[in-house]
Amino acid sequence: MPYENKKIVGVVGGGAMGRGILQLFAEAGHEVRVFDAAENAAEKAGLFVAGMIGRAVDKGRYTRDQGEALIARVKPAVALSDLAGCDIVIEAIVEDIGVKQKVFAAIEDVVSEQAIIVSNTSSLVVAEIAAKCRQPGRIAGLHFFNPVPLMKVVEIIAAVRTSAATVESLRGLVAGTGHRAVITADQPGFLVNHAGRGLYTEGLRVLEERVAAPADVDTLMREAAGFRMGPFELLDLTGLDVSGKVMESIYQQFQHEPRFRPSSLVRPRIAAGLFGRKTGEGWYAYDALSKKIAPDEACAAPLLPAGLKLWIDDSADDRESIAALASAAGVERVGSSAEADLLVVQFWGWDASGYAVDKGLDASKLVALDPLPGLDKRRTLMLSAVTTPGARDAALALFGTGGARLTLINDSCGFVVQRILATIVNIAADIAQRGIASIADIEDAVRLGLGYPQGPLSWGDRIGGARVLTILQNMQAVTGDPRYRPSPWLTRRVRLGLSLLTPEAQR
């Protein structure tokens, strides 16, 4: 296996992240050395990597000779001084700023002046780690995700005094492993955790407002938006104790920015030990780490009432398709809302009750249908605060025709999928506004690091930047909450008629 630009890579810390980093760079053709202050930890890390490579040999990824050559590249270090010849040293130890500063100072005493020293920190300020170092220009963050060999994205965190040459060296090193290197400024949450706040915080906000149950929110994000998991499934996977701390940390570090406001629902659940899969119960109950999925009972469609009279709002985006559905079902359409038994409306960012009042419609007969494109796999129906059971059942019967899957929610500005996606797009726009990362890096980091079906700014273009802006503006108008204020970056591009993927002008 020919390799170019081989390096000697040192890893300090033989835990889960350290072992993954060792495996990644050994398989990329580099000599790797691992040091851990705990007794026998370095040897155990080497044995773990050997076992993983052995499995790859058994699966046919490598020949026996290739596997042995890869394993030979991993060398446990007895003392930190054994890392003296390393071209780069990656620290992967406890998230404690004082401990990291001491370790970095010790590494500087050992390695050459040309060696790069990086931290795998996920939450600490890299500039603060570098502050105690003699050469802060060679200090950076190199944030991997677990499991390291499988998660194909790595964040390169450029601290305030990190040199451009250090960043470029790290970019080339990461690229040689087959992973995607994304460059991010030394800001709270860096890039991936920062961009991921929208799904969590807005999902929790939906629950706070009693718009829908966790299972309904997750179902909508999976089936209607194409996500692998909804926010509550992800919180159970990562552990609410861990995610809760990250939400609080980012909110505090961003000076109580309303976009990142944590939910009051989290702390009582952490106190109760409802962390998720690892405790057997979170938002869901688990048996042998498998979610117990209840049948979808939210919207079993009743029979269409005889003689139903339907009125469709003239401004509804899907007016023609709703009319065709009604015609196929034999439902009579009327031209006056006063004559109708069921009023069907569609909107962006409003709530059903407010829309009824603004348009002079009878809220007791009104049901809203989410017009977001691509939601035909699962339709979302929203009730006003006073929608009658009769109007509700008529809407369920009509839109459930042919076995269509439905989710019924309570009154909400922006439905569920609209508001979550708009929040995700808005946070990504603000990341671009602040220059934390490039558009291309934002897109790839979110797809690879968070597993979203597409990047956040691509989502914005798919929905339409103008629609995203409308959703945010209307949500802010209804709630008065500054968390929904649109990013100026988003607003400017919409006003100029630009794609959200359009890069900044070169200066």
Phi, psi and omega in degrees: 000106182285138178229147177245155174055050180294144179234164168257115186252123176259143178233126176255110183118117183254024178282197185302315181290317180300318179297318179296320179295318176304311182298316183301311185282331174295316180291339177274000174100007181266153169282132182235139178236137183236132175237137174216132183293336179289143183299130177066003183293322180294318178296319179296322178296318178297320178294324178297313179298319178300321178294320179293319178292324176301319176298320180296324176296315180299329180274357177090007179289327178229155170284170179298317180295319179297317179300317180294323178294321179294315181298324181294341180284344183266118184234116174295143178255131180286322181226161179300328180298341178291351178269009187305322184271008184287142175278332178214142176236128182250118178272129180221065182240195185302147180279073180225118188298319180296318179295316181297318180299319179295318180295318180296319178298320179293321179295319179300327179290343187258314189275169179288167180290342180272347183289145177264140179236127185228158178245141174272022181304144178254351187215343184274156178285120184295324179300328179287325174295318183286342187300331182267003183266151180287327181237078183296342180295336180262007180261136179207176170258144175224091190265112177265164179239148186267133358281133190304313183296334185265330180277108195273029178225144178225131177270126171261114184261114179270106177288175186303323184251010176293133182283154177297325180295322177297315180299316181293323177297318179292323178300315180294321179297314180294316181302326179293344177271352184089359177273160178267120177271127174243138184262128181224148175288162182279072183238160183307130180078357184052242182247306187294308180294328176296309182294335183280357183294327187299315182298313182292304189293323181283326174300317178294325178295321176302318180291319178305320184276001179058038178285318183201158178283159179308317181296324179290320178297314180297318180298316179297317182291328177284303191278324182271323184255349175083015177286152177292323179218150172276176185298324184281326173296319179292321178297322176293325181290313183281338183096119183297330178297320179286309182296324179298318178295320180295317179300316179295318183297313181295320178300314180294315184291333176268025173057043177062039175300124184301333180298335184251015184301124178289167180264142176289351179285340190284311188301315178299327180286325175295317179300328180277358179078019181270070186278336183126217186303320186289343176251001178086352179203135175214241171288339176233162172264146185235146175230114183054042176068016176251133181290135174276105185265119178282152176302148179284096183254005189297322189220063172290114189291126175282179178283147176295131177291143179295141175071021182297133177250126187245135172242132180247129180301133180300332183269004180295132181298322184257034186304316183291318180290326175294319179297319179294321178297317180295318181296318180295331181272358179076024180271136180279129175263140179237155184271349181242130179296333181292332181276345192275156171268335183223128176251123179249126181230162174221147181198173182239112173085346179277174168250163187293318182295313179296321179297318180300315180295314181298325183264001180068036182256156178282106185295338182288341180251007190261135172227134180257143178244126181297124181271003185303127181301145176086006181266016182292341178289331176208119182270142178251123177249133181243135177265152168282178179293343185230016179302132183284156175303326180295314179294320178300310183294325178296318179294318178299318180294316182294309186278349174269005179304135179077016178079017178301142181276134185234149168232127180259128181234161174279173184304132183205134171289120178085020180052224176242304183293318178308307188289325179291314180295320179297322178294317177300313180297317183295320178294319177297320177298322180288328174298317177294318179303318183278356180069025180289327179203161177285164178301314181298320180288323175301312182299310184289322180298319181289318179294313186276324184274328182251347178073022177291152183295336174203166181294159185295324180283331171296321175302316180301318178291324180294316177289322187111120182305320181296322178292318178301315179298318179297316178303311183295315181297318180290322177296320178294323179294320182289316188267335188071012186268123180292352177298337183261006181296133184290144174295137176303327179300316178294312183301316182297317181293322177296315182294330179273355181072028183264153168294148176288350177269002179288123181289163176296150175295143179285140181244000000 
